[in-house]
Coordinates of C-alpha atoms and ligand atoms in Angstrom, one line a residue:
X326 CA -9.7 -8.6 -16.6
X327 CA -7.8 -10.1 -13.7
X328 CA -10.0 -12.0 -11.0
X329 CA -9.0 -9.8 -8.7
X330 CA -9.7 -6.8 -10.6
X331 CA -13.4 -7.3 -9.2
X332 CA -14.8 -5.4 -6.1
X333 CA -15.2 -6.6 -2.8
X334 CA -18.5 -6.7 -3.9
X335 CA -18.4 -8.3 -6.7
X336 CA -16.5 -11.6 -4.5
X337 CA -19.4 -12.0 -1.7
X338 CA -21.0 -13.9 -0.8
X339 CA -23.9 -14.7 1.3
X340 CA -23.0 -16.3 5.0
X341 CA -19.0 -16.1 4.2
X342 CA -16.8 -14.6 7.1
X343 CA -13.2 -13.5 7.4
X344 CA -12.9 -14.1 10.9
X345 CA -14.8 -14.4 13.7
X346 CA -15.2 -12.4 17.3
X347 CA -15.1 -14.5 20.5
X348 CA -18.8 -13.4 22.2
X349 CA -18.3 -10.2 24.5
X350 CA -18.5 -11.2 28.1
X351 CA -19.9 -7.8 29.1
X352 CA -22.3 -6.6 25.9
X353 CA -26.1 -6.3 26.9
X354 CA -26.8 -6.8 22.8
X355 CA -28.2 -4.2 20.3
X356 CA -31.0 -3.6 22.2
X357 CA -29.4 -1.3 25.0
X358 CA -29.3 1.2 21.7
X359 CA -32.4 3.3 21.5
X360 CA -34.9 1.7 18.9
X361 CA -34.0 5.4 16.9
X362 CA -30.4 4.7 16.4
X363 CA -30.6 1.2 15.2
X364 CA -30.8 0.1 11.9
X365 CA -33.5 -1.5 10.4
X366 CA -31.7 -3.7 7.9
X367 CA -28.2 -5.0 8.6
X368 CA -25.4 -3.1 6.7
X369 CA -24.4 -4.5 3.1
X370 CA -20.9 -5.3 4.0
X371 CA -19.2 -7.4 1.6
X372 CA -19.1 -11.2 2.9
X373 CA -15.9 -12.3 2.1
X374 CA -13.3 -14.8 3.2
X375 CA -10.0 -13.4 5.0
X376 CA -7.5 -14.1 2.3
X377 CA -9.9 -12.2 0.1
X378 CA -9.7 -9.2 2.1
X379 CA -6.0 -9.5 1.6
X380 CA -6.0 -9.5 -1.7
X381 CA -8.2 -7.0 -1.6
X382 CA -6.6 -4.1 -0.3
X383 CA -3.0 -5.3 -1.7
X384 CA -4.0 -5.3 -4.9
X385 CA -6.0 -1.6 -4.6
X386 CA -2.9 -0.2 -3.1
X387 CA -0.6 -1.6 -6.2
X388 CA -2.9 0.5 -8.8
X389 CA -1.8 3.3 -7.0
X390 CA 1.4 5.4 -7.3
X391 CA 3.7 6.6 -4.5
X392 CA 7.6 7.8 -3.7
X393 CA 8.0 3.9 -2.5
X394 CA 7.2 2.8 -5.9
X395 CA 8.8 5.1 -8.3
X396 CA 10.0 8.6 -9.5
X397 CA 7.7 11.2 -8.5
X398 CA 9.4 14.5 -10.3
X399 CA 6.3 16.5 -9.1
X400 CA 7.3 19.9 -9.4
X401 CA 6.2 22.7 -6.7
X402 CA 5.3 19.5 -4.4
X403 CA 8.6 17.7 -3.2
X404 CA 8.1 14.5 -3.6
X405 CA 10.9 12.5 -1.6
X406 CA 11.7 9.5 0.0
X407 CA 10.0 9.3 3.2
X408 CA 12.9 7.1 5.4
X409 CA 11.5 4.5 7.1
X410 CA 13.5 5.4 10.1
X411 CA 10.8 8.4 10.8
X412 CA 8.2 5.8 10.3
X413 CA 9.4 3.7 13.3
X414 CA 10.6 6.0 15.7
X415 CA 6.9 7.8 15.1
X416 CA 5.5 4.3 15.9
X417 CA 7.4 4.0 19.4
X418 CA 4.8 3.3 21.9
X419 CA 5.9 6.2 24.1
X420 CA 5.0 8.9 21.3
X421 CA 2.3 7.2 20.0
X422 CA 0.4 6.4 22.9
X423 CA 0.4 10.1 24.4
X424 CA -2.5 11.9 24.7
X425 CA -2.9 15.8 24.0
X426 CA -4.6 16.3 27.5
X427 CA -1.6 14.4 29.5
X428 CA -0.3 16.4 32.5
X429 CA 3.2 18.2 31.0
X430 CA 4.5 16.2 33.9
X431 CA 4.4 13.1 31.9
X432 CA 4.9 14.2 28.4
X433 CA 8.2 16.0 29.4
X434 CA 10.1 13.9 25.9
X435 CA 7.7 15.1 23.6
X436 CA 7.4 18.7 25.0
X437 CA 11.1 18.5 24.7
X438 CA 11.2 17.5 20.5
X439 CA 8.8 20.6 20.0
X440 CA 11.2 22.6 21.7
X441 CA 14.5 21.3 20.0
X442 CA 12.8 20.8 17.1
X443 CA 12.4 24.9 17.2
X444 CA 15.6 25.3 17.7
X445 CA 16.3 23.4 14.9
X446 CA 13.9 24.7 12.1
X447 CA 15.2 28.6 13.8
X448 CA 18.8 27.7 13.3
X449 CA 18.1 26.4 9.4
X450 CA 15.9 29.2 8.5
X451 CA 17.3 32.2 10.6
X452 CA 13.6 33.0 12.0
X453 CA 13.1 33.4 15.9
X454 CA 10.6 31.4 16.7
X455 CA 8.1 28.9 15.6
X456 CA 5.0 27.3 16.1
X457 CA 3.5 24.4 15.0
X458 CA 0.4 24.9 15.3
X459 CA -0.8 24.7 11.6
X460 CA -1.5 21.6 10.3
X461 CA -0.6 22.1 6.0
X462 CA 1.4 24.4 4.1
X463 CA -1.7 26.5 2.9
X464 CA -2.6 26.4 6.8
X465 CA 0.4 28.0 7.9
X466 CA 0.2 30.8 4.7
X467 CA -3.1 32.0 6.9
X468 CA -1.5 32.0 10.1
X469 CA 1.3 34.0 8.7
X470 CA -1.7 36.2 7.3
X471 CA -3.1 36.5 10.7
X472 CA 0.4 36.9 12.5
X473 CA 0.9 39.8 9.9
X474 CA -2.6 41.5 10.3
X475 CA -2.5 41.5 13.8
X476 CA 0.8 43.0 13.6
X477 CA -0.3 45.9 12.2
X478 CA -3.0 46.3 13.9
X479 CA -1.8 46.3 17.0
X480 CA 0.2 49.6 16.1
X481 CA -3.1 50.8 15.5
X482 CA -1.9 50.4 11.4
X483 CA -5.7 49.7 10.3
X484 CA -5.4 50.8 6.6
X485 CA -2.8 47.9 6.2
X486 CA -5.3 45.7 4.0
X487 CA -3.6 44.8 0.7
X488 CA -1.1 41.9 0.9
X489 CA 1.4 41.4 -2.7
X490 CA 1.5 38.1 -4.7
X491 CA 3.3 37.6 -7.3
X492 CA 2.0 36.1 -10.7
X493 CA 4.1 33.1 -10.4
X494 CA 2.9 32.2 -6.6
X495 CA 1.3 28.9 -5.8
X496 CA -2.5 29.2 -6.1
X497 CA -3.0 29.1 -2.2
X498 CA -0.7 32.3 -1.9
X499 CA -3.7 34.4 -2.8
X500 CA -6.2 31.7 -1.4
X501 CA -4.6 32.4 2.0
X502 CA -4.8 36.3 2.1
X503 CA -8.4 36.2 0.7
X504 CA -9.6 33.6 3.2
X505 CA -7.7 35.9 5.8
X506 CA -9.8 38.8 4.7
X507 CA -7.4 40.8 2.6
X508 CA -6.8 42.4 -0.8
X509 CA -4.8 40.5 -3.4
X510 CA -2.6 43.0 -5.6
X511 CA -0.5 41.0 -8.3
X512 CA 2.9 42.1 -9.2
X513 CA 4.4 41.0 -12.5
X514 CA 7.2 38.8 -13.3
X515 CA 9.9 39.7 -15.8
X516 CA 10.4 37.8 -19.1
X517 CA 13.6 35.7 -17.0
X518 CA 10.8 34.5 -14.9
X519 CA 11.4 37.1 -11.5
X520 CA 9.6 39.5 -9.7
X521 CA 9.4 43.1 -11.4
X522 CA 11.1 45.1 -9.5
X523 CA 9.8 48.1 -11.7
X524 CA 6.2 46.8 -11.3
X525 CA 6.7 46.7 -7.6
X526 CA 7.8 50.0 -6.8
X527 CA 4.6 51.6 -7.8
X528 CA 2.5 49.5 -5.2
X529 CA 3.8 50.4 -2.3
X530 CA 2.3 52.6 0.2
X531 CA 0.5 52.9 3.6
X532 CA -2.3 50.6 2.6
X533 CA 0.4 47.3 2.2
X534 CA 0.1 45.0 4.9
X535 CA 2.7 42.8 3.2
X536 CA 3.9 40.5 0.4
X537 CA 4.2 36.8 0.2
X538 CA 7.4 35.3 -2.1
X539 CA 8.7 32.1 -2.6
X540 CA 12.3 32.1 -2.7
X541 CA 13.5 30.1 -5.5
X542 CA 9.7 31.5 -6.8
X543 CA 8.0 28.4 -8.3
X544 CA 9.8 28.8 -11.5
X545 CA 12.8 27.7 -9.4
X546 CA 14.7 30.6 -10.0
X547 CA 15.8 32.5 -7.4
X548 CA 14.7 35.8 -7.1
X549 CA 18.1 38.2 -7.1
X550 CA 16.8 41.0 -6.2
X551 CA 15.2 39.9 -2.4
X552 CA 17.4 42.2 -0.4
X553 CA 16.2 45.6 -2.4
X554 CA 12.6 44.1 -2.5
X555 CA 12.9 43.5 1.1
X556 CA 14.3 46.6 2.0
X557 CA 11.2 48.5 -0.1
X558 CA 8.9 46.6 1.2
X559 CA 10.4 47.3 4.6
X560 CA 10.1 50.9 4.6
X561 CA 6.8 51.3 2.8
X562 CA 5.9 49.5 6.5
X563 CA 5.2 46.0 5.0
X564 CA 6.2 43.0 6.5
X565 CA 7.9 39.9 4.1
X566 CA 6.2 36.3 3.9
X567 CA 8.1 33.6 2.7
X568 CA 6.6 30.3 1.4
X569 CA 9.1 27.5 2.3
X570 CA 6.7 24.6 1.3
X571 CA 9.7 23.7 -0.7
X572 CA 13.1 25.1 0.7
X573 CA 15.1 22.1 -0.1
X574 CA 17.7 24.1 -2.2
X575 CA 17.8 26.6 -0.1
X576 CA 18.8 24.3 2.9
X577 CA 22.5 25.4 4.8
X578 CA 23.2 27.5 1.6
X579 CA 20.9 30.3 2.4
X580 CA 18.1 31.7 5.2
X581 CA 14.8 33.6 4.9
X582 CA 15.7 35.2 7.5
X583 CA 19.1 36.8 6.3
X584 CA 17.1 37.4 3.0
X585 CA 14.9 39.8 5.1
X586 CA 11.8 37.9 5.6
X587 CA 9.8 38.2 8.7
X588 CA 7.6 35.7 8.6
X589 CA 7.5 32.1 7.0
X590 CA 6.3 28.3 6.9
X591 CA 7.8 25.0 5.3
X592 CA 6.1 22.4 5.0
X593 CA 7.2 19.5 6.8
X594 CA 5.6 17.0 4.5
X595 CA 7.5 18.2 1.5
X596 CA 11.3 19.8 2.8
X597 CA 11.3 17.5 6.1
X598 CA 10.4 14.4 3.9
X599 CA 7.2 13.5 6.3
X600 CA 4.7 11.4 4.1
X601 CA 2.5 14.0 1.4
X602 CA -0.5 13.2 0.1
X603 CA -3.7 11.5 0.0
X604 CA -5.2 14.3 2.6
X605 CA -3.0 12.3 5.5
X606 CA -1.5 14.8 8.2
X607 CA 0.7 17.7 7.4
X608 CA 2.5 20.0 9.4
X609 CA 2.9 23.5 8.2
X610 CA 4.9 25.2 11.2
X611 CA 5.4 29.4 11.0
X612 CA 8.4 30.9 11.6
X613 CA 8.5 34.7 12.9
X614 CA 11.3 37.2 13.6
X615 CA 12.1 38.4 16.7
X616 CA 10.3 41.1 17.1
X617 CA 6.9 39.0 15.9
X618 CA 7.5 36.4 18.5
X619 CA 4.9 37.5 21.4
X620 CA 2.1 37.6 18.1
X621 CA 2.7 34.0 17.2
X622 CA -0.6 31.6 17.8
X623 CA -0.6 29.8 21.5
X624 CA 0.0 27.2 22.8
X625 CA 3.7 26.6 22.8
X626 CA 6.2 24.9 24.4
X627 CA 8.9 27.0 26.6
X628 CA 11.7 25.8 29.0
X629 CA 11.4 26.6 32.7
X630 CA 14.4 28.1 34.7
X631 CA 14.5 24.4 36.3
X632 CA 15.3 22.9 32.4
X633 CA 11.2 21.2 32.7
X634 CA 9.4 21.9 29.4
X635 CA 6.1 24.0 30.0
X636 CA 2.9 24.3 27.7
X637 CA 1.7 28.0 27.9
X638 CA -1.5 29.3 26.5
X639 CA -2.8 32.5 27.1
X640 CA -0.9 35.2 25.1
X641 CA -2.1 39.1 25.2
X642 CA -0.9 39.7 21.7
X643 CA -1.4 36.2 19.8
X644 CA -2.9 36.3 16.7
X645 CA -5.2 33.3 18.1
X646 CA -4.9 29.6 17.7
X647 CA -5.1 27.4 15.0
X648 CA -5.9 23.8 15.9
X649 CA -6.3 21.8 18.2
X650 CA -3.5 21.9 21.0
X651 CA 0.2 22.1 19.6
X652 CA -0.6 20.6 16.3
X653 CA 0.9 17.3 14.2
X654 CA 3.0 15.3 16.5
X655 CA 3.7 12.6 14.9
X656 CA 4.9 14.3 11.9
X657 CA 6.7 16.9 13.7
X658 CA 8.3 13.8 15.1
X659 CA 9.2 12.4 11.8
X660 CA 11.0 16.0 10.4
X661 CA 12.9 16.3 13.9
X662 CA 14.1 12.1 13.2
X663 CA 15.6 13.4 9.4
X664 CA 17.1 16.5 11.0
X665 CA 18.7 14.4 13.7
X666 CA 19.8 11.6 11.2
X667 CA 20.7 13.9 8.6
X668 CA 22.9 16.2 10.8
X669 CA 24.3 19.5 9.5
X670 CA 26.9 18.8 7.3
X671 CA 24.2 16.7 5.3
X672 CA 21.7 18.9 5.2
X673 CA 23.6 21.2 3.3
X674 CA 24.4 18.6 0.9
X675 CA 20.6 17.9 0.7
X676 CA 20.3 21.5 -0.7
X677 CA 23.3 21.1 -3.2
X678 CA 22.2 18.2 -4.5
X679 CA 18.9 18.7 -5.2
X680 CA 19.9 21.6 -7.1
X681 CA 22.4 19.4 -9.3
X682 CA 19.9 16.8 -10.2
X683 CA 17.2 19.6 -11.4
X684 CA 19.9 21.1 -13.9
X685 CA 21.2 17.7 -14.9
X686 CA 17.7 16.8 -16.0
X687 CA 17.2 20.4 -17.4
X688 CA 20.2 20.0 -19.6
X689 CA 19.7 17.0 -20.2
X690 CA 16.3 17.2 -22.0
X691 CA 16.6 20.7 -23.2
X692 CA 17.3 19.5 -26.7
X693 CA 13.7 17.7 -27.0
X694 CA 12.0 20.1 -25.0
X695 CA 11.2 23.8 -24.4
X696 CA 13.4 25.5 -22.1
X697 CA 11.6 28.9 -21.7
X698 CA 13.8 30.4 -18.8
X699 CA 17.3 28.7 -19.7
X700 CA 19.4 29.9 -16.7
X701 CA 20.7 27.8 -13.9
X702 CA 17.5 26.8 -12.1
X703 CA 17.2 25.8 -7.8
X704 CA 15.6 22.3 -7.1
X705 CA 12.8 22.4 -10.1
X706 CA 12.4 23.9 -13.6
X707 CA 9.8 24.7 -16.3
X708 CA 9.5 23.2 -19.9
X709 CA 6.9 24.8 -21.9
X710 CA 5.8 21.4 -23.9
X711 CA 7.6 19.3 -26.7
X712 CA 9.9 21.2 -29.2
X713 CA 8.7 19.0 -31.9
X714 CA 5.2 17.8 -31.1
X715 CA 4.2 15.7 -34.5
X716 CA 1.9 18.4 -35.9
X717 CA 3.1 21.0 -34.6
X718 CA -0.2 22.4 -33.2
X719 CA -2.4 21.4 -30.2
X720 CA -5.1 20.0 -31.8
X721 CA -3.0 17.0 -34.2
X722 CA 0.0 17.2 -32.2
X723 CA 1.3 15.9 -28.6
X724 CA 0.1 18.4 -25.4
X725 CA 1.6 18.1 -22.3
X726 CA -0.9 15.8 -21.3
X727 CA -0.3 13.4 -23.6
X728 CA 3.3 13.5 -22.5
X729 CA 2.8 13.3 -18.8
X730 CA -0.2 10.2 -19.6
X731 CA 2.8 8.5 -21.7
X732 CA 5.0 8.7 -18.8
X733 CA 2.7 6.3 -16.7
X734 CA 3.0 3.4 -19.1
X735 CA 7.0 3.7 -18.4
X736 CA 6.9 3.4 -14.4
X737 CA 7.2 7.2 -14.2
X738 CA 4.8 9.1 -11.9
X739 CA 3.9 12.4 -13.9
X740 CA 5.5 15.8 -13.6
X741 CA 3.0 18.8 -12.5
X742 CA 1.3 19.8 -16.0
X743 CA 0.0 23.3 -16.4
X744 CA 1.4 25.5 -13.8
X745 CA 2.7 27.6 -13.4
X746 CA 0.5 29.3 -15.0
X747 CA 2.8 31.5 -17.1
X748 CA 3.7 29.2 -19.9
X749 CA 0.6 27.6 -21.9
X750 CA 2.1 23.7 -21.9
X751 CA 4.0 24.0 -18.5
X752 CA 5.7 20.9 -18.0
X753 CA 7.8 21.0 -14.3
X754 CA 9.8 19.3 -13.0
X755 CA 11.6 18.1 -9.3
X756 CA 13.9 15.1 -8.9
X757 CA 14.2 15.9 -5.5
X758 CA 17.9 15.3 -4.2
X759 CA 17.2 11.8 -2.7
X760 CA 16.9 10.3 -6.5
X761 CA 20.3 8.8 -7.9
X762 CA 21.6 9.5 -11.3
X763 CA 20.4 6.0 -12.6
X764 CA 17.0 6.9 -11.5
X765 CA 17.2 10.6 -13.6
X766 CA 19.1 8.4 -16.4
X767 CA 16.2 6.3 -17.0
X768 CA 13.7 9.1 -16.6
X769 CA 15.9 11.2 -19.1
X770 CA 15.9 8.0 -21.7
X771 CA 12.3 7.8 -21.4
X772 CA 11.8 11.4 -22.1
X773 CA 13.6 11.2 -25.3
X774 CA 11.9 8.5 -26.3
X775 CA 8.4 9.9 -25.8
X776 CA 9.4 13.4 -27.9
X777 CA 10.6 10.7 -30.8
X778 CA 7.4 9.0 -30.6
X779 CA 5.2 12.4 -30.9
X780 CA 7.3 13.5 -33.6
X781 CA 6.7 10.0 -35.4
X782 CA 3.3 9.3 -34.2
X783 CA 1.3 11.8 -31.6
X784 CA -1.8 9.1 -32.0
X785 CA 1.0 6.9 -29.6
X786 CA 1.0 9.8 -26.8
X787 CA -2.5 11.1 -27.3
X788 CA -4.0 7.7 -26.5
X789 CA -1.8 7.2 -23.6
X790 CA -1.6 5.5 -21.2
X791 CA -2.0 2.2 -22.6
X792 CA -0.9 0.0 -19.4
X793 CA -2.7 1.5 -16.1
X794 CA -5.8 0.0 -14.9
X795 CA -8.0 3.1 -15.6
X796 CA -6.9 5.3 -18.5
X797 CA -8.2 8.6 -18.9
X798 CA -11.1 9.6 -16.9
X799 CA -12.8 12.8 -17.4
X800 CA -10.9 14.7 -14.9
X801 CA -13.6 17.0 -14.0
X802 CA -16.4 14.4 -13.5
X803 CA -13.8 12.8 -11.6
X804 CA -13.4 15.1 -9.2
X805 CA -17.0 16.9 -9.4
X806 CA -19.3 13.7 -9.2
X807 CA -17.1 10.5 -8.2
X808 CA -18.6 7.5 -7.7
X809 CA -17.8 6.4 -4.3
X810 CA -20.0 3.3 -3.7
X811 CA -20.9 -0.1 -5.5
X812 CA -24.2 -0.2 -7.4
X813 CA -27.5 0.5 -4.7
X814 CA -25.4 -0.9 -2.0
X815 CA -27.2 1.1 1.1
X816 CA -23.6 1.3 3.3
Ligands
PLP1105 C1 2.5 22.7 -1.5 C2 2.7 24.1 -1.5 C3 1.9 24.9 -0.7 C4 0.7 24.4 0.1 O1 1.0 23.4 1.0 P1 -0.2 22.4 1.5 O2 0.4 21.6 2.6 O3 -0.6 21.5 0.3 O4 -1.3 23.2 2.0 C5 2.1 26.3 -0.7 N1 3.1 26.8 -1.4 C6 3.9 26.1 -2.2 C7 5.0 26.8 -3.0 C8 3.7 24.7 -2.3 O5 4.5 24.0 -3.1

C-alpha cells in the first residue's frame, strides 16, 4: 500500500492545520447561535496539513475513471469528449454570476442563448419548439409523458391511458410512463433486433395515448419501418415519443421530426457533449411539434416585437412546470458553445463518423466475439459474449464480466454489460465519433487479446482486474449498504 493510499483520517493529526482564517472583524462568536443548534463536541474533521489535502483529493480523483482519462465505449450512454472550450465560456463571469431571479432587463444574453439555442436544437431535430425545463434525459421522458397526456385530455380523449414500449427501450422508457401514471404495453422486437410491426398492429386502439421509440433503438439499428409505425400509430390517435438521449448518428442525416415524431428529448449531457455522470447537472430539453407547442411546460423564453428576450409563465394549456425556473444554464450553455463551434457542416460529420467507428469496431472484433444482429449498425452495437470462452459454459468459462473487469487492467473503461436485455452476455458498445482510429486500434488489440487469454486461461479474466485499487466489490452491497464514513467518526 502506497502512503497515500491512507484516508484523510488515517494522516491526522491532533492540532495540525492546512491554513488558517484571519479573525472576522464582524462575528459576535458561536454564541449568537441558539444553545439548540450548537454542537456539543467539535466536529471530527481530519487535521491535516495543506499539502496533505492536495494529495488527498488528487490522488482520489486518479482512482477514478473519466472521458479525460481514457476510452469510455459505454454503450446506450455517449460518452464523449467534453471540450474544454464549453468549460470556459460556462465559467465567464457574466453567465456564471447570473441569478434566476434577475430582472429580464439584465439577463437579456442569456435569455438570448435559450432562445437561439431553440432554434438550434428545432433546426437539427425538425421539432417546433423546445423547452428546457427538464433537468435529465429520464426527466424530459416524463415531461413528454405529461405533454402527451395532457394532449389528449384536453380533447376530452380520457380513455387514452396506455403508452407502447418496446422490449429493447432503455429501462426509464417505462419508468417514465409509470411514474407519469400510465399503462405500460410492450411490443416485441423481431429476431433482426426491430420493432414488430406484426406485434404492433394488434395494440392499437382508442385506449393508446402513445408510444415511445428510440431511433437507432438501443440495439443501434435503426428502425426501417418508422414511417408506417408512425403513420398507424397516427391514426389509431396516438401521438410518437422519441428518445434522443443519444441522437449522435442521427445528427444532419436524419430528423425525428420528418420521421413523424411529435414529441422528443436529447440529452444534452450525452449528444451535446456536456459533462455525464457522477449525478452532476443534466439537461434533458423536449421538443414538440407544432401543433403541441402551447402544451409545453412554462416558463420560456420568447422574443418581443422590439427584438428584447421575454420570460413568460403562465400558460392556459401547459402541461405544468418541471423545475425550478428555465432549467440547466450552464449546461445549456455548454451544448449551444459545441453547436456554435461545431457549425453545420460538422455536425453532420459528427453523425457520419460516429457511425463509421461503431462498425469498424464491430467488424473488427466480430471474429472473437458474438455478433448476434450482424447488419450495419448506427453509433453502437451488441455482442452477445466471447465466441470461444475457455469452457465453453458460464460457470468454468469467461462471462461478460470477466471481460469488461479485464478491460480495466488495460486502461480501457468498460463497455455497458447486460443490456440490453435481449441477449443473455450483452456486451455494447459506443466509440463515440470523437475517438480516433488509434484509440479504436488499441481498444480492438486489447480485445483480441482478452478472448485469447479466456480461451487459454478464463482463471486470467475471472480474477480480473488485477491492477485497480479496489477489485471486485460485491456490487449489490455496494450500492445497497455503502460505507460512506471512516470508522465511528461522528461527522
Ligand atoms: C441515458 C438514456 C436515458 C436517460 O437519461 P438520463 O439523463 O440518465 O436520465 C434515456 N434513454 C436512453 C436511450 C438513454 O441512453
Amino acid at each position: 500500500m502506497k502512503y497515500y493510499d491512507k484516508l484523510v483520517f488515517e494522516l491526522s493529526r491532533e492540532g495540525r492545520t492546512g491554513y488558517s482564517l484571519p479573525a472576522n472583524p464582524w462575528s459576535k462568536g458561536a454564541e449568537t447561535l441558539p444553545a439548540a443548534l450548537r454542537r456539543s463536541t467539535p466536529a471530527a474533521l481530519p487535521q491535516v496539513s495543506e499539502v496533505d489535502v492536495v494529495r488527498h483529493y488528487t490522488n482520489l480523483s486518479q482512482m477514478n475513471f473519466g472521458v479525460d482519462t481514457g476510452f469510455y465505449p459505454l454503450g446506450s450512454c455517449t460518452m464523449k469528449y467534453n471540450p474544454k472550450i464549453n468549460e470556459e465560456i460556462a465559467a465567464m463571469p457574466g453567465f456564471q454570476r447570473l441569478h434566476p431571479l434577475q430582472p429580464a432587463c439584465s439577463v437579456q444574453g442569456a435569455l438570448e442563448v435559450y432562445y437561439e439555442m431553440n432554434k438550434a436544437l428545432a433546426a437539427i431535430t425538425g421539432m417546433s419548439l423546445f423547452t428546457f425545463n427538464p433537468c435529465a434525459g429520464a426527466h424530459g421522458e416524463l415531461t413528454g409523458l405529461m405533454i402527451m397526456r395532457q394532449y389528449h385530455l384536453l380533447r376530452g380523449d380520457v380513455k387514452r391511458t396506455r403508452v407502447i414500449v418496446p422490449d429493447s427501450a432503455h429501462g426509464t422508457n417505462p419508468a417514465s410512463a409509470a411514474v407519469c401514471g400510465l399503462e405500460v404495453v410492450v411490443v416485441k422486437s423481431t429476431p433482426e433486433g426491430l420493432v414488430d410491426v406484426n406485434d404492433l398492429k394488434p395494440l392499437l386502439d382508442d385506449t393508446i395515448a402513445g408510444i415511445m421509440m428510440t431511433n437507432p433503438n438501443t440495439l443501434g439499428l435503426f428502425e426501417k419501418e418508422i414511417v408506417e409505425i408512425a403513420s398507424l400509430v397516427h391514426a389509431c390517435g396516438g401521438l410518437l415519443y422519441y428518445d434522443g438521449a443519444n441522437m449522435n448518428p442521427m445528427l444532419g442525416v436524419v430528423r425525428p421530426g420528418d420521421m413523424g415524431f411529435d414529441i422528443m428529448h436529447l440529452n444534452l449531457h450525452k449528444t451535446f457533449s456536456t459533462p455525464h455522470g457522477g449525478g452532476g447537472p443534466g439537461s434533458g430539453p423536449v421538443g414538440v411539434a407544432a401543433r403541441l407547442a402551447d402544451i409545453i411546460p412554462v416558463p420560456k423564453v420568447v422574443r418581443s416585437s422590439d427584438g428584447t428576450f421575454q420570460v413568460v409563465g403562465a400558460s392556459e394549456k401547459t402541461a405544468g412546470q418541471v423545475s425550478g425556473f428555465l432549467g440547466n444554464f450552464g449546461i445549456i450553455l455548454r451544448a449551444y458553445a459545441y453547436i456554435l463551434a461545431l457549425g453545420k457542416e460538422n455536425i453532420k460529420l459528427a453523425g457520419k463518423l460516429s457511425v463509421l467507428g461503431a462498425n469498424y469496431i464491430k467488424e473488427s472484433l466480430k471474429d472473437a466475439y458474438k455478433l448476434p444482429i450482424p447488419t450495419v449498425c448506427k453509433h453502437e452495437f451488441v455482442f452477445d459474449g466471447l465466441i470461444n470462452d475457455g469452457a465453453h459454459d458460464e460457470v468454468h468459462g469467461a462471462t461478460t464480466l470477466d471481460v469488461a473487469k479485464r478491460l480495466l487492467d488495460f486502461g480501457f473503461h468498460a463497455p455497458t454489460i447486460y443490456f440490453p436485455l435481449l441477449f443473455h452476455q450483452a456486451i455494447m458498445i459506443e466509440p463515440t465519433e470523437t475517438e480516433s482510429k488509434e484509440t479504436m486500434d488499441a481498444f480492438i488489440e486489447v480485445m483480441h487479446k482478452i478472448a485469447a487469454e479466456a480461451a487459454q486461461d478464463p482463471t486470467i479474466l475471472q480474477e480480473a482486474p488485477h491492477t485497480t485499487p479496489v477489485r471486485r466489490p460485491d456490487e449489490t452491497r455496494a450500492a445497497r449498504q455503502p460505507i460512506l464514513k471512516f470508522g465511528d467518526a461522528a461527522v
